[in-house]
């Protein structure tokens, strides 16, 4: 079974508790206006990766001390069978560790929109962050980009780790920057106005952002 992914980053510190493995899936039909990850929309782009290979990456991240796994997108729940297979393996692997490790999944769907196969796919997730990105409803809530997005806690571990963050508004949204052969990546949920400000700041230093993923 293969999961279409856009990219993997580790460690991710801006999307969930502690240091994490982050997997961005490929394909999203929701087309939220203002989405910062338009490069993840096309289901035919990205790479198809065997869930066992992703589980190997996750196992390595766990051995390296990861506190958790974040699956984002794209829309992970457009691939419920592959996501279920991967998260089953990820859950087994975290169960073998001698410390607590959480699984967090982002989806643009509301919980009420999820079908049986999609709910089954995320049955091991400690936390879901649900709902569309709505550019007209900015929020300062951590790890969320708009006021309609909800942090749904589903397990005891999720409760302990994430309850303090449900209403938390940090002074600055946690963000990371990393680079690879494909380009420079911003990881995290930028606050209102951050992306235009970033482009202005780069331009003032003579740097033009080519093909930013937040523009058509
Ligand atoms: S914000 Fe998320 S759900 Fe909305 S279009 Fe972008 S990737 Fe899809």
Coordinates of C-alpha atoms and ligand atoms in Angstrom, one line a residue:
X1 CA 0.0 0.0 0.0
X2 CA 1.3 3.4 -0.9
X3 CA 0.7 6.9 0.4
X4 CA 1.1 9.9 -1.9
X5 CA 3.2 12.4 -0.1
X6 CA 4.5 15.8 -0.8
X7 CA 7.4 15.8 1.6
X8 CA 8.8 14.7 5.0
X9 CA 10.6 16.9 7.5
X10 CA 12.3 16.0 10.8
X11 CA 12.5 17.3 13.4
X12 CA 9.4 19.5 13.1
X13 CA 8.9 21.7 16.2
X14 CA 6.2 24.0 14.9
X15 CA 3.3 21.7 14.4
X16 CA 2.5 19.9 17.6
X17 CA 4.2 19.0 20.9
X18 CA 7.9 18.8 21.1
X19 CA 10.1 17.4 18.3
X20 CA 8.3 15.5 15.6
X21 CA 8.4 13.7 12.3
X22 CA 6.2 15.7 9.9
X23 CA 4.6 14.1 6.8
X24 CA 2.8 16.2 4.2
X25 CA 0.4 14.1 2.1
X26 CA -0.3 14.9 -1.6
X27 CA -3.7 15.8 -2.9
X28 CA -6.3 18.2 -1.5
X29 CA -9.7 18.8 -3.2
X30 CA -10.8 21.5 -0.7
X31 CA -9.0 24.4 -2.3
X32 CA -9.3 26.8 0.6
X33 CA -8.7 30.4 -0.5
X34 CA -5.4 31.6 1.0
X35 CA -4.0 28.1 1.5
X36 CA -0.2 28.2 1.9
X37 CA 0.3 24.8 0.5
X38 CA -1.1 24.9 -3.0
X39 CA 1.7 22.6 -4.1
X40 CA 0.0 19.8 -2.2
X41 CA -3.3 20.1 -4.1
X42 CA -2.7 18.1 -7.2
X43 CA -3.2 14.4 -6.4
X44 CA -1.1 13.4 -9.4
X45 CA 2.0 15.2 -8.1
X46 CA 4.3 14.3 -5.3
X47 CA 5.6 10.8 -4.7
X48 CA 3.9 7.4 -3.9
X49 CA 5.7 5.9 -1.0
X50 CA 5.1 2.5 0.5
X51 CA 3.7 2.8 4.0
X52 CA 6.4 0.4 5.2
X53 CA 9.0 2.8 4.0
X54 CA 7.3 5.7 5.8
X55 CA 7.1 3.5 8.9
X56 CA 10.8 2.9 8.7
X57 CA 11.3 6.7 8.7
X58 CA 9.0 7.0 11.7
X59 CA 10.9 4.2 13.5
X60 CA 14.1 6.1 13.0
X61 CA 12.6 9.3 14.2
X62 CA 11.4 7.5 17.3
X63 CA 14.8 6.1 17.9
X64 CA 16.2 9.6 17.5
X65 CA 13.9 10.8 20.3
X66 CA 10.8 12.1 18.5
X67 CA 7.9 13.1 20.8
X68 CA 5.3 12.7 18.1
X69 CA 4.2 12.4 14.5
X70 CA 2.3 15.1 12.6
X71 CA 0.5 14.2 9.4
X72 CA -0.6 17.2 7.4
X73 CA -1.3 18.0 3.8
X74 CA -2.7 18.2 1.4
X75 CA -5.7 16.4 2.7
X76 CA -4.6 13.2 4.4
X77 CA -8.1 11.8 4.5
X78 CA -8.3 11.6 0.7
X79 CA -6.3 8.5 1.1
X80 CA -8.0 6.7 4.0
X81 CA -6.8 3.2 3.3
X82 CA -3.2 4.1 3.0
X83 CA -3.4 6.5 5.9
X84 CA -5.0 3.8 8.0
X85 CA -2.2 1.3 7.1
X86 CA 0.5 3.8 7.9
X87 CA -1.0 5.0 11.2
X88 CA -1.5 1.4 12.2
X89 CA 2.2 0.8 11.8
X90 CA 3.1 4.1 13.4
X91 CA 0.9 3.2 16.4
X92 CA 2.6 -0.1 16.8
X93 CA 6.1 1.5 16.6
X94 CA 5.2 4.2 19.2
X95 CA 3.8 1.4 21.5
X96 CA 7.2 -0.2 21.6
X97 CA 8.9 2.9 22.8
X98 CA 9.5 3.5 26.5
X99 CA 8.2 7.0 26.5
X100 CA 5.0 8.7 25.5
X101 CA 4.7 9.6 21.8
X102 CA 1.7 11.2 20.2
X103 CA 0.0 11.0 16.8
X104 CA -1.5 14.2 15.4
X105 CA -3.4 14.5 12.1
X106 CA -4.5 17.6 10.3
X107 CA -7.6 17.5 8.1
X108 CA -9.5 20.2 6.3
X109 CA -12.8 18.3 6.9
X110 CA -15.0 18.8 9.9
X111 CA -15.4 15.7 12.1
X112 CA -19.0 15.5 11.1
X113 CA -18.0 15.2 7.4
X114 CA -15.9 12.1 7.9
X115 CA -17.0 8.8 6.6
X116 CA -16.5 5.5 8.3
X117 CA -13.3 4.7 6.4
X118 CA -11.9 8.1 7.3
X119 CA -12.8 7.8 11.0
X120 CA -11.2 4.4 11.0
X121 CA -8.1 5.8 9.4
X122 CA -7.5 8.1 12.3
X123 CA -8.5 5.8 15.1
X124 CA -5.1 5.9 16.7
X125 CA -4.7 9.7 16.5
X126 CA -4.4 11.3 19.9
X127 CA -5.4 14.7 18.4
X128 CA -7.1 15.9 15.2
X129 CA -7.0 19.4 14.0
X130 CA -10.1 19.8 11.8
X131 CA -11.7 22.3 9.5
X132 CA -11.0 24.4 6.5
X133 CA -8.6 27.2 6.4
X134 CA -10.6 30.4 6.1
X135 CA -8.5 33.4 5.2
X136 CA -11.2 35.8 6.5
X137 CA -11.2 34.3 10.0
X138 CA -7.7 34.5 11.3
X139 CA -6.8 33.2 14.7
X140 CA -3.9 33.4 17.1
X141 CA -4.6 30.0 18.5
X142 CA -1.5 27.8 18.3
X143 CA -1.1 25.4 15.4
X144 CA -4.3 26.7 13.7
X145 CA -4.7 29.2 10.9
X146 CA -8.3 30.2 11.3
X147 CA -10.9 30.5 14.0
X148 CA -13.0 27.7 12.6
X149 CA -10.3 25.0 13.0
X150 CA -10.7 22.8 16.1
X151 CA -8.3 20.8 18.1
X152 CA -10.1 17.6 19.0
X153 CA -8.5 15.6 21.7
X154 CA -9.2 11.9 21.5
X155 CA -7.0 10.0 24.0
X156 CA -5.7 10.3 27.5
X157 CA -2.2 11.1 26.2
X158 CA -3.8 13.8 23.9
X159 CA -5.6 15.2 26.9
X160 CA -2.5 15.5 29.0
X161 CA -0.3 16.9 26.3
X162 CA -2.7 19.0 24.3
X163 CA -5.4 20.3 26.6
X164 CA -3.2 23.2 27.7
X165 CA -2.8 24.3 24.1
X166 CA -6.5 24.2 23.1
X167 CA -7.0 27.9 23.9
X168 CA -3.3 28.9 23.9
X169 CA -2.4 32.0 21.9
X170 CA 1.4 32.4 21.7
X171 CA 2.9 35.8 21.2
X172 CA 4.3 34.5 17.9
X173 CA 3.1 31.5 15.9
X174 CA 5.9 28.9 16.0
X175 CA 7.5 28.7 12.6
X176 CA 10.6 26.9 11.2
X177 CA 12.5 27.3 8.0
X178 CA 14.3 24.5 6.3
X179 CA 15.8 24.0 2.8
X180 CA 16.4 21.1 0.5
X181 CA 17.1 20.5 -3.2
X182 CA 13.5 21.5 -4.0
X183 CA 13.5 24.9 -2.2
X184 CA 13.0 26.6 1.1
X185 CA 10.2 25.4 3.3
X186 CA 8.2 27.2 5.9
X187 CA 6.9 24.9 8.5
X188 CA 4.1 25.9 10.9
X189 CA 1.0 28.0 10.6
X190 CA 1.9 31.6 9.9
X191 CA 0.0 34.3 11.6
X192 CA -2.1 36.9 9.8
X193 CA 0.0 39.0 7.4
X194 CA 3.2 36.9 8.0
X195 CA 3.6 35.7 4.4
X196 CA 3.2 39.1 2.7
X197 CA 5.5 40.6 5.3
X198 CA 8.1 37.8 4.6
X199 CA 7.9 38.5 0.9
X200 CA 8.4 42.3 1.5
X201 CA 11.3 41.7 3.8
X202 CA 13.0 39.4 1.3
X203 CA 12.4 41.9 -1.5
X204 CA 13.9 44.7 0.5
X205 CA 17.0 42.6 0.7
X206 CA 17.0 41.9 -3.0
X207 CA 15.5 38.3 -2.8
X208 CA 12.5 37.4 -4.9
X209 CA 10.5 34.4 -3.7
X210 CA 10.0 32.2 -6.8
X211 CA 6.9 30.0 -7.0
X212 CA 5.7 30.6 -3.4
X213 CA 3.3 27.8 -2.6
X214 CA 0.7 30.2 -1.3
X215 CA 0.1 31.8 -4.7
X216 CA -1.6 30.3 -7.8
Ligands
LIG1 S1 -5.6 24.7 3.8 FE1 -5.4 22.5 3.9 S2 -7.5 21.8 3.5 FE2 -7.4 23.9 2.7 S3 -6.8 23.7 0.6 FE3 -4.9 24.0 1.8 S4 -4.2 21.9 2.1 FE4 -6.3 21.7 1.6

